[in-house]
Amino acid sequence: MLKVGLTGGIGSGKSAVSAALAEHGAVIVDADAIAREVVEPGTPGLAAVVAEFGEEVLAPDGRLDRARLGEIVFADQERLARLNAIVHPLVGERSAELMERALESGAPVVVYDVPLLVENDLGALYDVVVVVDAPDETRVERVAADRGMPREQVWARIRNQADRDARLAAADLVVDNSGTREELRARVAELWRALLARAA
């Protein structure tokens, strides 16, 4: 089984590549989805977050108010570190379970979709690192159009992530997503063939 780390900055199209790889037959393990799952209502993860940060981080429906929590932790590195100390081990544990299940399924390619792969220096965990790449300006325009996020906020997020050169330096394979959706589909089909060849 080939373990693939898939990453890309905000607006790069990483999620589109992940979805297309799933259509080709890859098993996807999504770090963002797991991070949400481990703090769902009723989980030990949510209880630990509330114990650390107080009831103010809960929405009226009892779910985690991510925006409120974000305001608290992104203004204070120490509190961010405390949040990560709660969530990261839970994500790691759940990821390992899902990886184990993928191994048992006999899938030739497992893709671990990791937004902060480069920032957290996780490349060594994977057989292949795939980076989805697009120029920064293109990414800003995409996020502003698709999510309605003000451009300044998109630039702020880009500045908080690894820069394009650092990400490309970490890549074994690069998917250029500076063009159309049709072009991206063709590039993912090429990527899939390359991954299957490596898995064999």
mmCIF file of C-alpha atoms in Angstrom:
data_model
loop_
_atom_site.group_PDB
_atom_site.id
_atom_site.type_symbol
_atom_site.label_atom_id
_atom_site.label_comp_id
_atom_site.label_asym_id
_atom_site.label_seq_id
_atom_site.Cartn_x
_atom_site.Cartn_y
_atom_site.Cartn_z
ATOM 1 C CA MET A 1 0.000 0.000 0.000
ATOM 2 C CA LEU A 2 1.287 3.447 -0.969
ATOM 3 C CA LYS A 3 0.847 6.136 1.714
ATOM 4 C CA VAL A 4 0.418 9.540 0.106
ATOM 5 C CA GLY A 5 0.531 12.864 1.936
ATOM 6 C CA LEU A 6 -1.577 15.406 0.011
ATOM 7 C CA THR A 7 -1.240 19.095 0.824
ATOM 8 C CA GLY A 8 -1.689 22.586 -0.577
ATOM 9 C CA GLY A 9 -2.341 26.088 0.709
ATOM 10 C CA ILE A 10 -5.727 27.741 1.064
ATOM 11 C CA GLY A 11 -7.417 28.072 -2.331
ATOM 12 C CA SER A 12 -4.995 25.693 -4.068
ATOM 13 C CA GLY A 13 -7.709 23.150 -4.876
ATOM 14 C CA LYS A 14 -6.427 20.405 -2.565
ATOM 15 C CA SER A 15 -9.983 19.331 -1.686
ATOM 16 C CA ALA A 16 -10.900 19.039 -5.382
ATOM 17 C CA VAL A 17 -7.831 16.841 -5.978
ATOM 18 C CA SER A 18 -8.686 14.733 -2.920
ATOM 19 C CA ALA A 19 -12.275 14.212 -4.167
ATOM 20 C CA ALA A 20 -11.048 13.303 -7.667
ATOM 21 C CA LEU A 21 -8.544 10.791 -6.259
ATOM 22 C CA ALA A 22 -11.384 9.198 -4.259
ATOM 23 C CA GLU A 23 -13.323 8.790 -7.537
ATOM 24 C CA HIS A 24 -10.310 6.997 -9.033
ATOM 25 C CA GLY A 25 -10.311 4.575 -6.079
ATOM 26 C CA ALA A 26 -7.989 6.056 -3.459
ATOM 27 C CA VAL A 27 -8.924 5.719 0.207
ATOM 28 C CA ILE A 28 -8.953 9.237 1.687
ATOM 29 C CA VAL A 29 -8.108 10.063 5.304
ATOM 30 C CA ASP A 30 -9.048 13.729 5.841
ATOM 31 C CA ALA A 31 -7.239 15.453 8.740
ATOM 32 C CA ASP A 32 -9.705 18.389 8.800
ATOM 33 C CA ALA A 33 -12.716 16.073 8.995
ATOM 34 C CA ILE A 34 -11.062 14.089 11.816
ATOM 35 C CA ALA A 35 -10.248 17.302 13.723
ATOM 36 C CA ARG A 36 -13.963 18.177 13.618
ATOM 37 C CA GLU A 37 -15.045 14.638 14.524
ATOM 38 C CA VAL A 38 -12.916 14.424 17.709
ATOM 39 C CA VAL A 39 -14.645 17.497 19.217
ATOM 40 C CA GLU A 40 -18.247 16.598 18.343
ATOM 41 C CA PRO A 41 -20.799 16.895 21.193
ATOM 42 C CA GLY A 42 -20.448 14.039 23.676
ATOM 43 C CA THR A 43 -16.793 13.333 22.881
ATOM 44 C CA PRO A 44 -13.965 13.399 25.436
ATOM 45 C CA GLY A 45 -12.259 15.862 23.068
ATOM 46 C CA LEU A 46 -14.996 18.462 23.402
ATOM 47 C CA ALA A 47 -15.141 17.939 27.183
ATOM 48 C CA ALA A 48 -11.370 18.578 27.392
ATOM 49 C CA VAL A 49 -11.612 21.733 25.239
ATOM 50 C CA VAL A 50 -14.438 23.109 27.410
ATOM 51 C CA ALA A 51 -12.503 22.246 30.599
ATOM 52 C CA GLU A 52 -9.529 24.233 29.231
ATOM 53 C CA PHE A 53 -11.308 27.206 27.620
ATOM 54 C CA GLY A 54 -14.679 27.420 29.385
ATOM 55 C CA GLU A 55 -18.323 27.255 28.295
ATOM 56 C CA GLU A 56 -17.856 30.410 26.179
ATOM 57 C CA VAL A 57 -16.438 28.261 23.359
ATOM 58 C CA LEU A 58 -19.760 26.414 22.992
ATOM 59 C CA ALA A 59 -22.487 27.462 20.560
ATOM 60 C CA PRO A 60 -26.106 27.463 21.828
ATOM 61 C CA ASP A 61 -26.641 23.974 20.315
ATOM 62 C CA GLY A 62 -23.764 22.539 22.398
ATOM 63 C CA ARG A 63 -21.352 22.273 19.481
ATOM 64 C CA LEU A 64 -17.914 23.859 19.468
ATOM 65 C CA ASP A 65 -18.062 27.497 18.357
ATOM 66 C CA ARG A 66 -14.993 27.339 16.091
ATOM 67 C CA ALA A 67 -15.009 31.060 15.300
ATOM 68 C CA ARG A 68 -15.007 31.972 18.998
ATOM 69 C CA LEU A 69 -12.306 29.436 19.829
ATOM 70 C CA GLY A 70 -10.261 30.720 16.882
ATOM 71 C CA GLU A 71 -10.463 34.292 18.201
ATOM 72 C CA ILE A 72 -9.088 33.097 21.548
ATOM 73 C CA VAL A 73 -6.260 30.850 20.372
ATOM 74 C CA PHE A 74 -4.978 32.769 17.353
ATOM 75 C CA ALA A 75 -4.413 35.798 19.573
ATOM 76 C CA ASP A 76 -2.328 33.808 22.081
ATOM 77 C CA GLN A 77 0.345 31.277 21.061
ATOM 78 C CA GLU A 78 0.353 29.642 24.494
ATOM 79 C CA ARG A 79 -3.393 28.954 24.364
ATOM 80 C CA LEU A 80 -3.049 27.680 20.787
ATOM 81 C CA ALA A 81 -0.374 25.258 22.015
ATOM 82 C CA ARG A 82 -2.750 24.075 24.768
ATOM 83 C CA LEU A 83 -5.532 23.492 22.237
ATOM 84 C CA ASN A 84 -3.145 21.564 19.972
ATOM 85 C CA ALA A 85 -2.032 19.448 22.948
ATOM 86 C CA ILE A 86 -5.666 18.359 23.380
ATOM 87 C CA VAL A 87 -6.677 17.886 19.752
ATOM 88 C CA HIS A 88 -3.534 16.596 18.004
ATOM 89 C CA PRO A 89 -3.193 13.330 19.982
ATOM 90 C CA LEU A 90 -6.896 12.579 19.377
ATOM 91 C CA VAL A 91 -6.501 13.259 15.659
ATOM 92 C CA GLY A 92 -3.374 11.082 15.570
ATOM 93 C CA GLU A 93 -5.163 8.196 17.293
ATOM 94 C CA ARG A 94 -8.207 8.365 15.000
ATOM 95 C CA SER A 95 -5.988 8.733 11.910
ATOM 96 C CA ALA A 96 -4.059 5.603 12.905
ATOM 97 C CA GLU A 97 -7.370 3.680 13.221
ATOM 98 C CA LEU A 98 -8.456 4.825 9.756
ATOM 99 C CA MET A 99 -5.039 3.994 8.288
ATOM 100 C CA GLU A 100 -5.242 0.516 9.833
ATOM 101 C CA ARG A 101 -8.690 0.027 8.310
ATOM 102 C CA ALA A 102 -7.355 1.154 4.909
ATOM 103 C CA LEU A 103 -4.496 -1.364 5.204
ATOM 104 C CA GLU A 104 -6.971 -4.140 5.930
ATOM 105 C CA SER A 105 -9.081 -3.126 2.911
ATOM 106 C CA GLY A 106 -6.157 -3.895 0.607
ATOM 107 C CA ALA A 107 -6.468 -0.500 -1.124
ATOM 108 C CA PRO A 108 -3.375 0.165 -3.260
ATOM 109 C CA VAL A 109 -3.295 3.908 -2.455
ATOM 110 C CA VAL A 110 -4.226 5.708 0.768
ATOM 111 C CA VAL A 111 -4.230 9.502 0.583
ATOM 112 C CA TYR A 112 -3.844 11.435 3.806
ATOM 113 C CA ASP A 113 -5.231 14.937 3.186
ATOM 114 C CA VAL A 114 -3.136 17.168 5.492
ATOM 115 C CA PRO A 115 -3.409 20.981 5.238
ATOM 116 C CA LEU A 116 -0.361 21.637 7.465
ATOM 117 C CA LEU A 117 1.904 18.834 6.266
ATOM 118 C CA VAL A 118 4.785 21.187 5.398
ATOM 119 C CA GLU A 119 4.281 23.498 8.389
ATOM 120 C CA ASN A 120 4.439 20.539 10.797
ATOM 121 C CA ASP A 121 7.261 18.782 8.876
ATOM 122 C CA LEU A 122 5.266 15.558 8.396
ATOM 123 C CA GLY A 123 6.640 14.522 5.002
ATOM 124 C CA ALA A 124 8.656 11.613 6.416
ATOM 125 C CA LEU A 125 5.412 9.861 7.442
ATOM 126 C CA TYR A 126 4.470 9.245 3.788
ATOM 127 C CA ASP A 127 5.886 7.322 0.839
ATOM 128 C CA VAL A 128 5.028 10.211 -1.484
ATOM 129 C CA VAL A 129 4.192 13.876 -0.828
ATOM 130 C CA VAL A 130 1.856 15.483 -3.385
ATOM 131 C CA VAL A 131 1.510 19.268 -3.417
ATOM 132 C CA VAL A 132 -1.395 20.999 -5.171
ATOM 133 C CA ASP A 133 -0.027 24.291 -6.461
ATOM 134 C CA ALA A 134 -1.409 27.534 -7.879
ATOM 135 C CA PRO A 135 -0.085 31.102 -7.871
ATOM 136 C CA ASP A 136 -0.941 33.095 -4.733
ATOM 137 C CA GLU A 137 -2.998 35.660 -6.688
ATOM 138 C CA THR A 138 -5.089 32.861 -8.230
ATOM 139 C CA ARG A 139 -5.693 31.341 -4.808
ATOM 140 C CA VAL A 140 -6.810 34.679 -3.337
ATOM 141 C CA GLU A 141 -9.263 35.265 -6.192
ATOM 142 C CA ARG A 142 -10.656 31.721 -5.829
ATOM 143 C CA VAL A 143 -11.251 31.932 -2.076
ATOM 144 C CA ALA A 144 -12.746 35.427 -2.345
ATOM 145 C CA ALA A 145 -15.133 34.217 -5.075
ATOM 146 C CA ASP A 146 -15.988 30.777 -3.635
ATOM 147 C CA ARG A 147 -16.212 31.593 0.082
ATOM 148 C CA GLY A 148 -16.927 35.313 0.010
ATOM 149 C CA MET A 149 -13.914 35.909 2.234
ATOM 150 C CA PRO A 150 -12.389 39.409 2.050
ATOM 151 C CA ARG A 151 -9.100 39.355 0.112
ATOM 152 C CA GLU A 152 -7.131 40.791 3.069
ATOM 153 C CA GLN A 153 -8.262 37.822 5.211
ATOM 154 C CA VAL A 154 -7.195 35.372 2.504
ATOM 155 C CA TRP A 155 -3.769 37.043 2.283
ATOM 156 C CA ALA A 156 -3.482 36.881 6.097
ATOM 157 C CA ARG A 157 -4.100 33.120 5.985
ATOM 158 C CA ILE A 158 -1.610 32.654 3.167
ATOM 159 C CA ARG A 159 1.020 34.531 5.203
ATOM 160 C CA ASN A 160 0.326 32.192 8.155
ATOM 161 C CA GLN A 161 0.970 29.106 6.032
ATOM 162 C CA ALA A 162 4.192 27.776 4.513
ATOM 163 C CA ASP A 163 5.157 29.824 1.478
ATOM 164 C CA ARG A 164 4.895 28.433 -2.021
ATOM 165 C CA ASP A 165 8.637 27.725 -2.356
ATOM 166 C CA ALA A 166 8.757 25.774 0.925
ATOM 167 C CA ARG A 167 5.757 23.698 -0.108
ATOM 168 C CA LEU A 168 7.157 22.933 -3.562
ATOM 169 C CA ALA A 169 10.508 21.986 -2.004
ATOM 170 C CA ALA A 170 8.714 19.339 0.103
ATOM 171 C CA ALA A 171 6.922 17.798 -2.902
ATOM 172 C CA ASP A 172 7.698 14.506 -4.606
ATOM 173 C CA LEU A 173 4.914 15.218 -7.119
ATOM 174 C CA VAL A 174 3.214 18.537 -7.939
ATOM 175 C CA VAL A 175 -0.298 19.016 -9.337
ATOM 176 C CA ASP A 176 -0.517 22.343 -11.168
ATOM 177 C CA ASN A 177 -3.966 23.809 -10.554
ATOM 178 C CA SER A 178 -3.531 27.204 -12.177
ATOM 179 C CA GLY A 179 -5.911 26.362 -15.034
ATOM 180 C CA THR A 180 -9.472 25.112 -15.612
ATOM 181 C CA ARG A 181 -11.366 22.329 -13.843
ATOM 182 C CA GLU A 182 -11.072 20.172 -16.972
ATOM 183 C CA GLU A 183 -7.296 20.622 -16.942
ATOM 184 C CA LEU A 184 -7.226 19.682 -13.261
ATOM 185 C CA ARG A 185 -9.212 16.507 -13.930
ATOM 186 C CA ALA A 186 -6.693 15.491 -16.601
ATOM 187 C CA ARG A 187 -3.779 16.204 -14.233
ATOM 188 C CA VAL A 188 -5.362 14.133 -11.443
ATOM 189 C CA ALA A 189 -5.808 11.225 -13.877
ATOM 190 C CA GLU A 190 -2.058 11.517 -14.646
ATOM 191 C CA LEU A 191 -1.283 11.684 -10.929
ATOM 192 C CA TRP A 192 -3.377 8.562 -10.278
ATOM 193 C CA ARG A 193 -1.452 6.614 -12.920
ATOM 194 C CA ALA A 194 1.835 7.755 -11.352
ATOM 195 C CA LEU A 195 0.668 6.722 -7.874
ATOM 196 C CA LEU A 196 -0.488 3.285 -9.065
ATOM 197 C CA ALA A 197 2.879 2.775 -10.743
ATOM 198 C CA ARG A 198 4.648 3.572 -7.478
ATOM 199 C CA ALA A 199 2.255 1.345 -5.501
ATOM 200 C CA ALA A 200 3.093 -1.566 -7.829
#
